[in-house]
Amino acid sequence: MGLEAANSLSPGETVIVVMDANRSRGNVQALEWALRHVARRGHTVLVLGVFCEIGKRASCFPFHMGEKLEPLGEGEVDPTELEEEIAKKREEYKSYLQPFYRHCKKNEVKLESKIAAGFCRRKLTVDEAQSCKTCWIILDSHLKKDKTYIYAHVGCNLALVKGKDVVTLMPSKVILQESSSLKHRRVDDALLHNDPITDNQEDKSVTPPPKTRCWYPLAWRTGFPRSFTQSELEVITSGFSKESIVQTLDNVQVYQGQFQETPVLVNCFSQNDERFWSMLRILSRVRHRNILNIVGYCFTDSSMSLLFDFLFMGTLEINLQNNNLAEKISWKARWYIAVEIGACLRYLHEECVDGLIVHLSVCSSHVIYPLGGSAMLANFMSAKCLKDSSPKHNQSLAHCLNLQADDGIAIDVHDYGIFLLELITGRSAQCFLDPNKEDLIDWALPEIENGSLSEVRDPRLTDTTDDRLIHHMAQAALLCLHDFNRGISMSEVLAVVRGHQMARPGA
């Protein structure tokens, strides 16, 4: 439920969503965007509704619960008339707000609302931001004329939600001050899509990210992803020095370095490596808080590179293989990971504007996980955007895409089922690759089917207060591994993980 920019938010910080209270239901897009991309567990989301045109026939206000009625200015409607107008709309809009409260309660986000009337909305927003520990201000589309004034008087991040999937991001001044002298083009409008963050073994040679409340990865800052020149990469990697090499994997040389005082990884592909183009096409089309996206790219006649944030994260596989780290990933945390990666796959399958994308290699070693943060799906080397596929001989494009979609989704659903087993057992599927021994599915699935979940659940976690969450994951794993060829969608699987419906394998 949060933008990557929210990675560094601390519990107790506030996200203010400012909305024109006179507008219709459509303006809840700002709140929806804030809950999907910014707010995280332990944060407070304050919906600030402002009445500026009281008494007009079309005026209405959806947010009524916990409302705070502010004094009116001169020449405005009297308090009794205002209260009557609010009361008239209360029942009409009650149903609109309730789903947000339920969503926030489930995700441990505190949702508050406040009504103010007769005030200058821009000044009211600034005053509210200065009165609490505000990290983000989200404005609905009707407040675009106020964004410049508000941004000039606050020190936090600001976003103007222009439409369902389009926002203008204005980063905190702290971040702007950290920018280096390297020039880059500015992109005001970032496409941000729905569902709707760091601990590895740190390399001491790399300076950690800035310790500010508003720090967030480069990939989510205004102007990124962007193109880089070869000379910029040489500066970032110290001339592609041997000391900067992190690893070489599948003919991809990985360097570490810094850009704008932020650690980055530079993945250098060999010439004509189609994986570079595939990843660039896919990652330039997606925006999701649980996807490790690119910071930028560079291609010349002799080299091709992709840049990623280096967030000092370990993969989930590494965390599970370390007893001390695994013990810190509680059952609730593992359930959250399952929900986050499941929502990420649903986004790729069902919500991408440019068409269905399949990952084709979901596993714990391809999920980045920081203790206490959110999981991020990485390694899109095998991923495919079916919009880019070509039909085979004697096949129509539609038929070809349907076949590939069915096959690709089935693979992702099956892999997600194995991923759930990894979360439940605390063991990586890679540990079961000996052809002479049973694999993770052969070992764990029969026990779950027989109701002996206790025989396979991670023994390092002894807390039983979240047994229902383990049960939800187990039921979803059964659904994925039994029925992946039956056209099961990630929406269906995710509903089981969340406990919204029971799994019916083979139905």
Short mmCIF file of C-alpha atoms in Angstrom, two decimals:
data_model
loop_
_atom_site.label_atom_id
_atom_site.label_comp_id
_atom_site.label_asym_id
_atom_site.label_seq_id
_atom_site.Cartn_x
_atom_site.Cartn_y
_atom_site.Cartn_z
CA MET A 1 0.00 0.00 0.00
CA GLY A 2 2.73 2.54 -0.46
CA LEU A 3 4.90 4.39 -2.94
CA GLU A 4 8.59 3.64 -2.79
CA ALA A 5 8.97 7.17 -1.56
CA ALA A 6 7.39 5.96 1.63
CA ASN A 7 10.16 3.48 2.30
CA SER A 8 11.82 5.69 4.86
CA LEU A 9 8.72 6.97 6.60
CA SER A 10 8.79 6.38 10.33
CA PRO A 11 5.80 5.13 12.33
CA GLY A 12 3.87 8.10 13.68
CA GLU A 13 4.44 10.30 10.64
CA THR A 14 1.44 11.90 8.97
CA VAL A 15 0.26 11.95 5.36
CA ILE A 16 -2.20 14.78 4.73
CA VAL A 17 -4.71 14.35 1.91
CA VAL A 18 -6.30 17.70 1.05
CA MET A 19 -9.59 17.52 -0.81
CA ASP A 20 -12.11 20.02 -2.13
CA ALA A 21 -15.13 19.17 0.01
CA ASN A 22 -17.53 20.72 -2.50
CA ARG A 23 -16.68 18.20 -5.17
CA SER A 24 -18.32 14.89 -5.86
CA ARG A 25 -17.19 11.37 -5.12
CA GLY A 26 -14.60 11.52 -7.89
CA ASN A 27 -12.10 13.32 -5.72
CA VAL A 28 -11.44 10.24 -3.58
CA GLN A 29 -8.73 9.42 -6.12
CA ALA A 30 -6.29 11.44 -4.03
CA LEU A 31 -7.05 9.35 -0.95
CA GLU A 32 -6.88 6.12 -2.94
CA TRP A 33 -3.49 7.12 -4.33
CA ALA A 34 -2.17 8.02 -0.88
CA LEU A 35 -3.26 4.70 0.61
CA ARG A 36 -1.83 2.67 -2.27
CA HIS A 37 1.46 4.44 -2.78
CA VAL A 38 2.47 6.35 0.32
CA ALA A 39 0.90 5.27 3.62
CA ARG A 40 2.46 2.42 5.54
CA ARG A 41 1.83 0.54 8.75
CA GLY A 42 1.87 2.81 11.79
CA HIS A 43 1.28 6.02 9.87
CA THR A 44 -1.60 8.47 10.14
CA VAL A 45 -3.52 9.58 7.06
CA LEU A 46 -5.40 12.82 7.70
CA VAL A 47 -8.11 13.62 5.17
CA LEU A 48 -8.54 17.39 5.25
CA GLY A 49 -11.78 18.42 3.56
CA VAL A 50 -12.20 22.11 2.85
CA PHE A 51 -15.55 23.83 2.26
CA CYS A 52 -14.98 26.95 0.19
CA GLU A 53 -18.29 27.30 -1.67
CA ILE A 54 -20.84 26.53 1.01
CA GLY A 55 -24.49 26.68 0.06
CA LYS A 56 -24.11 25.98 -3.64
CA ARG A 57 -26.54 23.48 -5.04
CA ALA A 58 -23.87 21.04 -6.21
CA SER A 59 -21.70 21.18 -3.13
CA CYS A 60 -21.24 18.08 -1.03
CA PHE A 61 -18.74 16.53 1.36
CA PRO A 62 -17.98 12.84 1.66
CA PHE A 63 -15.88 12.80 4.83
CA HIS A 64 -17.96 13.10 7.98
CA MET A 65 -16.60 10.71 10.60
CA GLY A 66 -14.56 12.37 13.30
CA GLU A 67 -15.10 15.69 11.58
CA LYS A 68 -13.96 18.92 13.16
CA LEU A 69 -16.04 21.98 12.36
CA GLU A 70 -13.91 25.12 12.21
CA PRO A 71 -15.24 28.69 12.77
CA LEU A 72 -16.65 30.51 9.77
CA GLY A 73 -15.31 33.70 8.28
CA GLU A 74 -17.35 36.81 7.73
CA GLY A 75 -20.04 36.71 5.10
CA GLU A 76 -20.33 32.91 5.14
CA VAL A 77 -23.32 30.68 5.84
CA ASP A 78 -24.23 30.49 9.53
CA PRO A 79 -23.21 27.37 11.51
CA THR A 80 -26.74 25.93 11.63
CA GLU A 81 -27.12 26.04 7.87
CA LEU A 82 -23.69 24.53 7.42
CA GLU A 83 -24.41 21.69 9.82
CA GLU A 84 -27.67 20.97 8.03
CA GLU A 85 -25.89 20.78 4.70
CA ILE A 86 -23.27 18.42 6.07
CA ALA A 87 -25.95 16.28 7.74
CA LYS A 88 -27.85 16.04 4.45
CA LYS A 89 -24.84 14.57 2.71
CA ARG A 90 -23.71 12.42 5.63
CA GLU A 91 -25.68 9.29 4.84
CA GLU A 92 -25.18 9.69 1.11
CA TYR A 93 -21.40 9.58 1.46
CA LYS A 94 -21.09 7.25 4.44
CA SER A 95 -20.69 4.23 2.22
CA TYR A 96 -17.82 5.92 0.34
CA LEU A 97 -15.65 6.35 3.41
CA GLN A 98 -16.30 3.04 5.18
CA PRO A 99 -14.22 0.90 2.79
CA PHE A 100 -11.23 3.15 3.43
CA TYR A 101 -11.57 2.73 7.19
CA ARG A 102 -11.73 -1.04 6.85
CA HIS A 103 -8.75 -1.04 4.51
CA CYS A 104 -6.70 1.12 6.87
CA LYS A 105 -7.59 -0.92 9.93
CA LYS A 106 -6.48 -4.09 8.18
CA ASN A 107 -3.17 -2.49 7.21
CA GLU A 108 -2.60 -0.82 10.59
CA VAL A 109 -2.88 2.70 9.22
CA LYS A 110 -4.74 5.30 11.27
CA LEU A 111 -7.28 7.20 9.17
CA GLU A 112 -8.56 10.53 10.44
CA SER A 113 -10.72 13.17 8.80
CA LYS A 114 -11.26 16.84 9.48
CA ILE A 115 -13.68 19.35 8.00
CA ALA A 116 -12.80 23.04 7.75
CA ALA A 117 -15.01 25.75 6.30
CA GLY A 118 -14.55 29.42 5.52
CA PHE A 119 -10.74 29.25 5.47
CA CYS A 120 -8.14 29.85 2.80
CA ARG A 121 -7.46 26.22 1.94
CA ARG A 122 -3.80 26.71 1.07
CA LYS A 123 -3.04 28.41 4.41
CA LEU A 124 -5.07 25.82 6.28
CA THR A 125 -3.04 23.05 4.63
CA VAL A 126 0.26 24.68 5.55
CA ASP A 127 -0.86 25.24 9.15
CA GLU A 128 -1.96 21.62 9.45
CA ALA A 129 1.31 20.35 7.98
CA GLN A 130 3.34 22.43 10.41
CA SER A 131 1.33 21.24 13.40
CA CYS A 132 2.32 17.58 13.05
CA LYS A 133 5.13 15.36 11.78
CA THR A 134 4.09 15.61 8.13
CA CYS A 135 6.06 13.70 5.49
CA TRP A 136 3.67 13.94 2.53
CA ILE A 137 0.90 16.27 1.37
CA ILE A 138 -1.41 14.86 -1.32
CA LEU A 139 -3.65 17.31 -3.18
CA ASP A 140 -6.66 16.36 -5.26
CA SER A 141 -6.87 17.61 -8.85
CA HIS A 142 -9.08 20.58 -7.97
CA LEU A 143 -6.33 22.08 -5.81
CA LYS A 144 -3.69 22.40 -8.52
CA LYS A 145 -3.63 26.21 -8.20
CA ASP A 146 -2.61 25.84 -4.55
CA LYS A 147 0.33 23.48 -5.01
CA THR A 148 3.00 26.14 -5.61
CA TYR A 149 2.07 28.14 -2.52
CA ILE A 150 1.84 25.07 -0.31
CA TYR A 151 5.11 23.61 -1.57
CA ALA A 152 6.89 26.91 -0.91
CA HIS A 153 5.77 26.91 2.73
CA VAL A 154 6.41 23.29 3.74
CA GLY A 155 9.47 21.07 3.85
CA CYS A 156 7.89 17.72 3.00
CA ASN A 157 7.08 15.87 -0.22
CA LEU A 158 4.03 16.99 -2.18
CA ALA A 159 1.96 15.23 -4.83
CA LEU A 160 -0.86 16.55 -6.99
CA VAL A 161 -3.17 13.75 -8.14
CA LYS A 162 -4.34 14.82 -11.59
CA GLY A 163 -6.26 11.70 -12.49
CA LYS A 164 -6.56 8.01 -11.78
CA ASP A 165 -3.01 7.16 -12.77
CA VAL A 166 -1.27 10.51 -13.21
CA VAL A 167 0.37 12.62 -10.53
CA THR A 168 2.89 15.42 -10.28
CA LEU A 169 5.56 14.70 -7.67
CA MET A 170 7.43 17.50 -5.91
CA PRO A 171 10.13 16.04 -3.65
CA SER A 172 11.12 17.38 -0.26
CA LYS A 173 13.56 20.27 -0.27
CA VAL A 174 15.92 18.07 1.74
CA ILE A 175 16.17 15.77 -1.26
CA LEU A 176 16.64 18.63 -3.69
CA GLN A 177 19.53 19.94 -1.61
CA GLU A 178 21.17 16.52 -1.78
CA SER A 179 21.17 16.50 -5.58
CA SER A 180 24.56 16.56 -7.26
CA SER A 181 25.60 18.92 -10.05
CA LEU A 182 24.90 16.24 -12.66
CA LYS A 183 22.08 17.49 -14.82
CA HIS A 184 19.04 15.41 -15.69
CA ARG A 185 15.80 16.11 -17.41
CA ARG A 186 12.76 16.71 -15.26
CA VAL A 187 9.62 14.68 -15.72
CA ASP A 188 6.68 16.24 -13.90
CA ASP A 189 4.09 13.61 -14.58
CA ALA A 190 4.80 10.10 -13.34
CA LEU A 191 2.42 7.30 -14.21
CA LEU A 192 1.64 5.48 -10.98
CA HIS A 193 -0.58 2.42 -11.10
CA ASN A 194 -2.55 0.45 -8.51
CA ASP A 195 -1.89 -2.49 -6.54
CA PRO A 196 -1.44 0.73 -5.36
CA ILE A 197 11.10 -1.15 1.99
CA THR A 198 16.21 -2.31 3.77
CA ASP A 199 18.88 -4.78 5.43
CA ASN A 200 21.59 -6.79 3.74
CA GLN A 201 25.18 -7.36 4.68
CA GLU A 202 26.34 -3.79 4.14
CA ASP A 203 29.45 -3.10 2.14
CA LYS A 204 31.41 -0.62 4.25
CA SER A 205 32.88 0.96 1.13
CA VAL A 206 29.47 2.33 0.19
CA THR A 207 28.11 5.38 1.95
CA PRO A 208 24.65 4.62 3.38
CA PRO A 209 21.66 6.61 2.13
CA PRO A 210 20.96 10.00 3.68
CA LYS A 211 19.42 9.67 7.14
CA THR A 212 16.52 12.03 6.52
CA ARG A 213 12.85 11.37 7.14
CA CYS A 214 11.98 12.01 3.52
CA TRP A 215 14.75 10.02 1.83
CA TYR A 216 13.49 7.60 -0.78
CA PRO A 217 14.95 5.67 -3.72
CA LEU A 218 16.00 7.48 -6.87
CA ALA A 219 13.62 5.39 -8.97
CA TRP A 220 10.67 7.20 -7.41
CA ARG A 221 12.02 10.74 -7.47
CA THR A 222 10.92 13.32 -10.00
CA GLY A 223 12.88 12.93 -13.24
CA PHE A 224 13.50 9.18 -12.94
CA PRO A 225 13.92 6.82 -14.60
CA ARG A 226 16.13 8.78 -17.00
CA SER A 227 18.80 8.17 -19.62
CA PHE A 228 22.45 8.30 -18.54
CA THR A 229 25.54 8.99 -20.61
CA GLN A 230 28.51 6.66 -20.65
CA SER A 231 30.62 9.36 -18.99
CA GLU A 232 28.12 9.58 -16.13
CA LEU A 233 28.38 5.82 -15.60
CA GLU A 234 32.16 6.07 -15.53
CA VAL A 235 31.93 8.64 -12.75
CA ILE A 236 29.40 6.53 -10.84
CA THR A 237 31.50 3.34 -11.05
CA SER A 238 34.93 4.98 -10.65
CA GLY A 239 35.78 4.16 -14.23
CA PHE A 240 34.23 0.66 -14.02
CA SER A 241 37.01 -0.29 -11.62
CA LYS A 242 37.46 -3.84 -10.36
CA GLU A 243 36.90 -2.57 -6.83
CA SER A 244 33.38 -1.49 -7.84
CA ILE A 245 32.35 -4.94 -9.11
CA VAL A 246 29.73 -6.59 -6.90
CA GLN A 247 29.15 -9.75 -8.90
CA THR A 248 28.91 -11.28 -12.34
CA LEU A 249 25.70 -13.20 -12.91
CA ASP A 250 24.41 -14.70 -16.16
CA ASN A 251 26.88 -12.63 -18.21
CA VAL A 252 25.78 -9.43 -16.50
CA GLN A 253 28.50 -7.45 -14.72
CA VAL A 254 27.16 -5.59 -11.66
CA TYR A 255 28.95 -2.50 -10.31
CA GLN A 256 28.18 -0.44 -7.25
CA GLY A 257 28.52 3.32 -7.03
CA GLN A 258 26.77 6.53 -6.09
CA PHE A 259 24.61 9.06 -7.86
CA GLN A 260 23.27 12.15 -6.12
CA GLU A 261 24.77 10.83 -2.88
CA THR A 262 22.60 7.73 -3.19
CA PRO A 263 23.94 4.17 -3.65
CA VAL A 264 23.13 2.57 -6.99
CA LEU A 265 23.89 -0.64 -8.86
CA VAL A 266 24.88 -0.56 -12.53
CA ASN A 267 24.05 -3.75 -14.43
CA CYS A 268 26.17 -3.97 -17.59
CA PHE A 269 24.90 -6.28 -20.33
CA SER A 270 26.90 -7.68 -23.18
CA GLN A 271 26.24 -6.19 -26.59
CA ASN A 272 22.98 -7.32 -28.25
CA ASP A 273 21.71 -8.99 -25.06
CA GLU A 274 17.95 -9.06 -25.63
CA ARG A 275 17.32 -9.17 -21.88
CA PHE A 276 18.38 -5.53 -21.66
CA TRP A 277 15.71 -4.43 -24.11
CA SER A 278 13.08 -6.68 -22.57
CA MET A 279 13.71 -5.36 -19.05
CA LEU A 280 13.83 -1.77 -20.26
CA ARG A 281 10.50 -2.12 -22.08
CA ILE A 282 8.82 -3.74 -19.09
CA LEU A 283 10.23 -1.67 -16.25
CA SER A 284 9.60 1.59 -18.10
CA ARG A 285 5.91 0.66 -18.20
CA VAL A 286 5.32 -0.35 -14.60
CA ARG A 287 5.02 1.64 -11.39
CA HIS A 288 4.31 -0.31 -8.23
CA ARG A 289 5.68 0.07 -4.73
CA ASN A 290 6.52 -3.65 -4.58
CA ILE A 291 8.59 -3.68 -7.78
CA LEU A 292 12.30 -2.85 -7.71
CA ASN A 293 12.31 -0.46 -10.64
CA ILE A 294 15.10 1.11 -12.65
CA VAL A 295 16.79 4.42 -11.90
CA GLY A 296 17.88 4.75 -15.50
CA TYR A 297 19.50 3.24 -18.56
CA CYS A 298 22.35 3.80 -21.00
CA PHE A 299 23.03 2.22 -24.37
CA THR A 300 25.74 2.94 -26.90
CA ASP A 301 27.15 1.07 -29.88
CA SER A 302 29.31 -0.97 -27.53
CA SER A 303 27.51 -1.18 -24.18
CA MET A 304 24.10 -1.41 -22.54
CA SER A 305 23.41 -0.74 -18.86
CA LEU A 306 20.51 -0.52 -16.41
CA LEU A 307 20.76 1.33 -13.09
CA PHE A 308 18.94 0.29 -9.92
CA ASP A 309 18.78 1.64 -6.40
CA PHE A 310 21.18 -0.19 -4.06
CA LEU A 311 19.06 -0.27 -0.93
CA PHE A 312 21.23 -2.52 1.25
CA MET A 313 18.56 -5.17 1.18
CA GLY A 314 18.93 -8.87 1.41
CA THR A 315 16.75 -11.21 -0.58
CA LEU A 316 14.05 -13.01 1.33
CA GLU A 317 15.94 -16.24 0.68
CA ILE A 318 19.03 -14.89 2.46
CA ASN A 319 16.92 -13.68 5.37
CA LEU A 320 15.25 -17.08 5.75
CA GLN A 321 18.56 -18.94 5.63
CA ASN A 322 19.93 -16.90 8.52
CA ASN A 323 18.43 -18.06 11.83
CA ASN A 324 18.79 -14.69 13.53
CA LEU A 325 17.18 -12.85 10.63
CA ALA A 326 14.46 -15.45 10.07
CA GLU A 327 13.36 -15.25 13.70
CA LYS A 328 12.73 -11.54 13.22
CA ILE A 329 10.32 -12.16 10.33
CA SER A 330 7.17 -12.94 12.30
CA TRP A 331 4.16 -14.77 10.92
CA LYS A 332 2.35 -11.48 10.48
CA ALA A 333 5.35 -10.08 8.60
CA ARG A 334 5.45 -13.16 6.37
CA TRP A 335 1.75 -12.80 5.70
CA TYR A 336 2.29 -9.16 4.75
CA ILE A 337 5.04 -10.27 2.36
CA ALA A 338 2.65 -12.78 0.79
CA VAL A 339 0.00 -10.08 0.35
CA GLU A 340 2.48 -7.58 -1.09
CA ILE A 341 3.99 -9.93 -3.66
CA GLY A 342 0.53 -11.29 -4.50
CA ALA A 343 -0.74 -7.76 -5.08
CA CYS A 344 2.31 -7.05 -7.21
CA LEU A 345 1.57 -10.06 -9.43
CA ARG A 346 -2.08 -9.08 -9.66
CA TYR A 347 -0.96 -5.65 -10.83
CA LEU A 348 1.28 -7.18 -13.51
CA HIS A 349 -1.43 -9.56 -14.68
CA GLU A 350 -4.55 -7.44 -14.42
CA GLU A 351 -3.84 -3.76 -13.97
CA CYS A 352 -0.99 -2.71 -16.27
CA VAL A 353 -2.21 -0.11 -18.74
CA ASP A 354 -0.02 -1.43 -21.56
CA GLY A 355 -1.11 -5.04 -21.22
CA LEU A 356 -0.43 -8.19 -19.28
CA ILE A 357 3.08 -8.83 -17.94
CA VAL A 358 4.24 -12.18 -16.56
CA HIS A 359 7.29 -12.47 -14.32
CA LEU A 360 8.02 -16.19 -14.86
CA SER A 361 10.53 -16.53 -12.00
CA VAL A 362 8.81 -15.70 -8.71
CA CYS A 363 10.75 -17.12 -5.75
CA SER A 364 12.29 -16.00 -2.46
CA SER A 365 15.65 -15.34 -4.13
CA HIS A 366 13.97 -12.76 -6.40
CA VAL A 367 12.18 -10.92 -3.60
CA ILE A 368 14.07 -8.14 -1.86
CA TYR A 369 13.16 -7.80 1.80
CA PRO A 370 14.30 -5.33 4.43
CA LEU A 371 13.42 -6.21 8.01
CA GLY A 372 10.46 -4.07 9.01
CA GLY A 373 9.89 -2.85 5.45
CA SER A 374 7.99 -3.98 2.39
CA ALA A 375 8.91 -6.75 0.01
CA MET A 376 9.89 -5.89 -3.55
CA LEU A 377 9.78 -8.18 -6.58
CA ALA A 378 13.07 -8.02 -8.49
CA ASN A 379 14.90 -9.76 -11.34
CA PHE A 380 12.76 -9.26 -14.44
CA MET A 381 15.27 -11.08 -16.66
CA SER A 382 12.68 -13.71 -17.62
CA ALA A 383 9.63 -11.46 -17.61
CA LYS A 384 7.54 -10.94 -20.72
CA CYS A 385 5.13 -8.24 -21.81
CA LEU A 386 2.65 -10.10 -23.98
CA LYS A 387 1.80 -6.95 -25.90
CA ASP A 388 5.25 -7.27 -27.48
CA SER A 389 4.76 -10.91 -28.51
CA SER A 390 4.46 -11.96 -32.13
CA PRO A 391 2.00 -14.63 -33.34
CA LYS A 392 3.30 -17.96 -34.50
CA HIS A 393 2.64 -19.35 -37.97
CA ASN A 394 -1.08 -19.75 -38.75
CA GLN A 395 -2.08 -18.10 -35.44
CA SER A 396 -3.93 -14.85 -35.04
CA LEU A 397 -2.38 -12.31 -32.71
CA ALA A 398 -5.34 -12.54 -30.33
CA HIS A 399 -5.13 -16.34 -30.20
CA CYS A 400 -1.38 -16.22 -29.65
CA LEU A 401 -1.70 -13.69 -26.83
CA ASN A 402 -4.48 -15.66 -25.15
CA LEU A 403 -2.41 -18.84 -25.16
CA GLN A 404 0.67 -17.09 -23.84
CA ALA A 405 -1.35 -15.25 -21.21
CA ASP A 406 -2.87 -18.48 -19.93
CA ASP A 407 0.52 -20.21 -19.82
CA GLY A 408 2.33 -17.25 -18.28
CA ILE A 409 -0.26 -16.63 -15.58
CA ALA A 410 -0.31 -20.34 -14.75
CA ILE A 411 3.47 -20.30 -14.27
CA ASP A 412 3.32 -17.22 -12.03
CA VAL A 413 0.45 -18.67 -9.97
CA HIS A 414 2.31 -21.96 -9.53
CA ASP A 415 5.53 -20.17 -8.59
CA TYR A 416 3.62 -18.01 -6.13
CA GLY A 417 2.31 -21.19 -4.50
CA ILE A 418 5.89 -22.40 -4.01
CA PHE A 419 6.79 -18.95 -2.68
CA LEU A 420 4.04 -19.33 -0.06
CA LEU A 421 5.53 -22.67 0.96
CA GLU A 422 8.89 -20.94 1.40
CA LEU A 423 7.28 -18.40 3.72
CA ILE A 424 5.49 -21.09 5.72
CA THR A 425 8.39 -23.51 6.05
CA GLY A 426 11.17 -20.94 6.23
CA ARG A 427 13.10 -22.98 3.68
CA SER A 428 14.15 -22.00 0.19
CA ALA A 429 13.00 -24.10 -2.75
CA GLN A 430 16.63 -23.97 -3.91
CA CYS A 431 17.54 -26.24 -0.98
CA PHE A 432 15.49 -29.04 -2.55
CA LEU A 433 17.18 -29.22 -5.95
CA ASP A 434 18.85 -32.60 -5.40
CA PRO A 435 17.23 -34.83 -8.09
CA ASN A 436 17.63 -37.84 -5.81
CA LYS A 437 15.55 -36.28 -3.04
CA GLU A 438 12.05 -34.89 -2.73
CA ASP A 439 11.48 -31.23 -3.57
CA LEU A 440 9.74 -28.61 -1.44
CA ILE A 441 6.32 -29.40 -2.89
CA ASP A 442 6.67 -33.16 -2.37
CA TRP A 443 7.75 -32.59 1.22
CA ALA A 444 5.36 -29.86 2.37
CA LEU A 445 2.18 -30.25 0.33
CA PRO A 446 1.07 -33.69 1.60
CA GLU A 447 1.40 -32.52 5.20
CA ILE A 448 -0.72 -29.44 4.50
CA GLU A 449 -3.32 -31.52 2.66
CA ASN A 450 -3.53 -33.89 5.62
CA GLY A 451 -4.03 -31.04 8.05
CA SER A 452 -0.56 -31.44 9.57
CA LEU A 453 0.55 -27.87 9.00
CA SER A 454 2.50 -27.94 12.26
CA GLU A 455 4.86 -30.53 10.74
CA VAL A 456 6.14 -28.13 8.09
CA ARG A 457 5.77 -24.64 9.57
CA ASP A 458 9.00 -22.86 10.42
CA PRO A 459 10.03 -24.18 13.88
CA ARG A 460 12.02 -21.01 14.56
CA LEU A 461 8.75 -19.13 15.08
CA THR A 462 6.90 -20.37 18.16
CA ASP A 463 4.24 -17.66 18.42
CA THR A 464 0.78 -19.10 17.79
CA THR A 465 -1.26 -15.88 17.93
CA ASP A 466 -1.26 -15.56 14.13
CA ASP A 467 -2.12 -19.16 13.25
CA ARG A 468 -5.04 -18.01 11.11
CA LEU A 469 -2.63 -16.10 8.86
CA ILE A 470 -0.51 -19.23 8.38
CA HIS A 471 -3.71 -21.10 7.55
CA HIS A 472 -4.66 -18.48 4.93
CA MET A 473 -1.23 -18.83 3.27
CA ALA A 474 -1.45 -22.62 3.35
CA GLN A 475 -4.91 -22.64 1.75
CA ALA A 476 -3.71 -20.27 -0.95
CA ALA A 477 -0.67 -22.48 -1.60
CA LEU A 478 -2.96 -25.47 -2.10
CA LEU A 479 -5.06 -23.48 -4.55
CA CYS A 480 -2.01 -22.34 -6.52
CA LEU A 481 -0.33 -25.73 -6.71
CA HIS A 482 -3.44 -27.79 -7.42
CA ASP A 483 -5.37 -25.47 -9.71
CA PHE A 484 -2.78 -23.33 -11.48
CA ASN A 485 -3.77 -24.87 -14.84
CA ARG A 486 -7.47 -24.22 -14.23
CA GLY A 487 -7.30 -20.52 -14.99
CA ILE A 488 -6.92 -19.32 -11.41
CA SER A 489 -6.25 -15.59 -11.27
CA MET A 490 -4.07 -13.76 -8.77
CA SER A 491 -7.15 -11.87 -7.60
CA GLU A 492 -8.69 -15.17 -6.52
CA VAL A 493 -5.47 -16.32 -4.86
CA LEU A 494 -5.02 -13.00 -3.09
CA ALA A 495 -8.55 -13.19 -1.70
CA VAL A 496 -7.65 -16.51 -0.07
CA VAL A 497 -4.38 -15.16 1.32
CA ARG A 498 -6.28 -12.28 2.88
CA GLY A 499 -8.90 -14.62 4.29
CA HIS A 500 -11.71 -13.04 2.29
CA GLN A 501 -12.77 -16.37 0.82
CA MET A 502 -12.04 -20.05 1.28
CA ALA A 503 -10.00 -21.99 -1.24
CA ARG A 504 -11.89 -24.60 -3.23
CA PRO A 505 -9.22 -26.62 -5.04
CA GLY A 506 -10.54 -28.41 -8.09
CA ALA A 507 -13.85 -26.59 -8.02
#
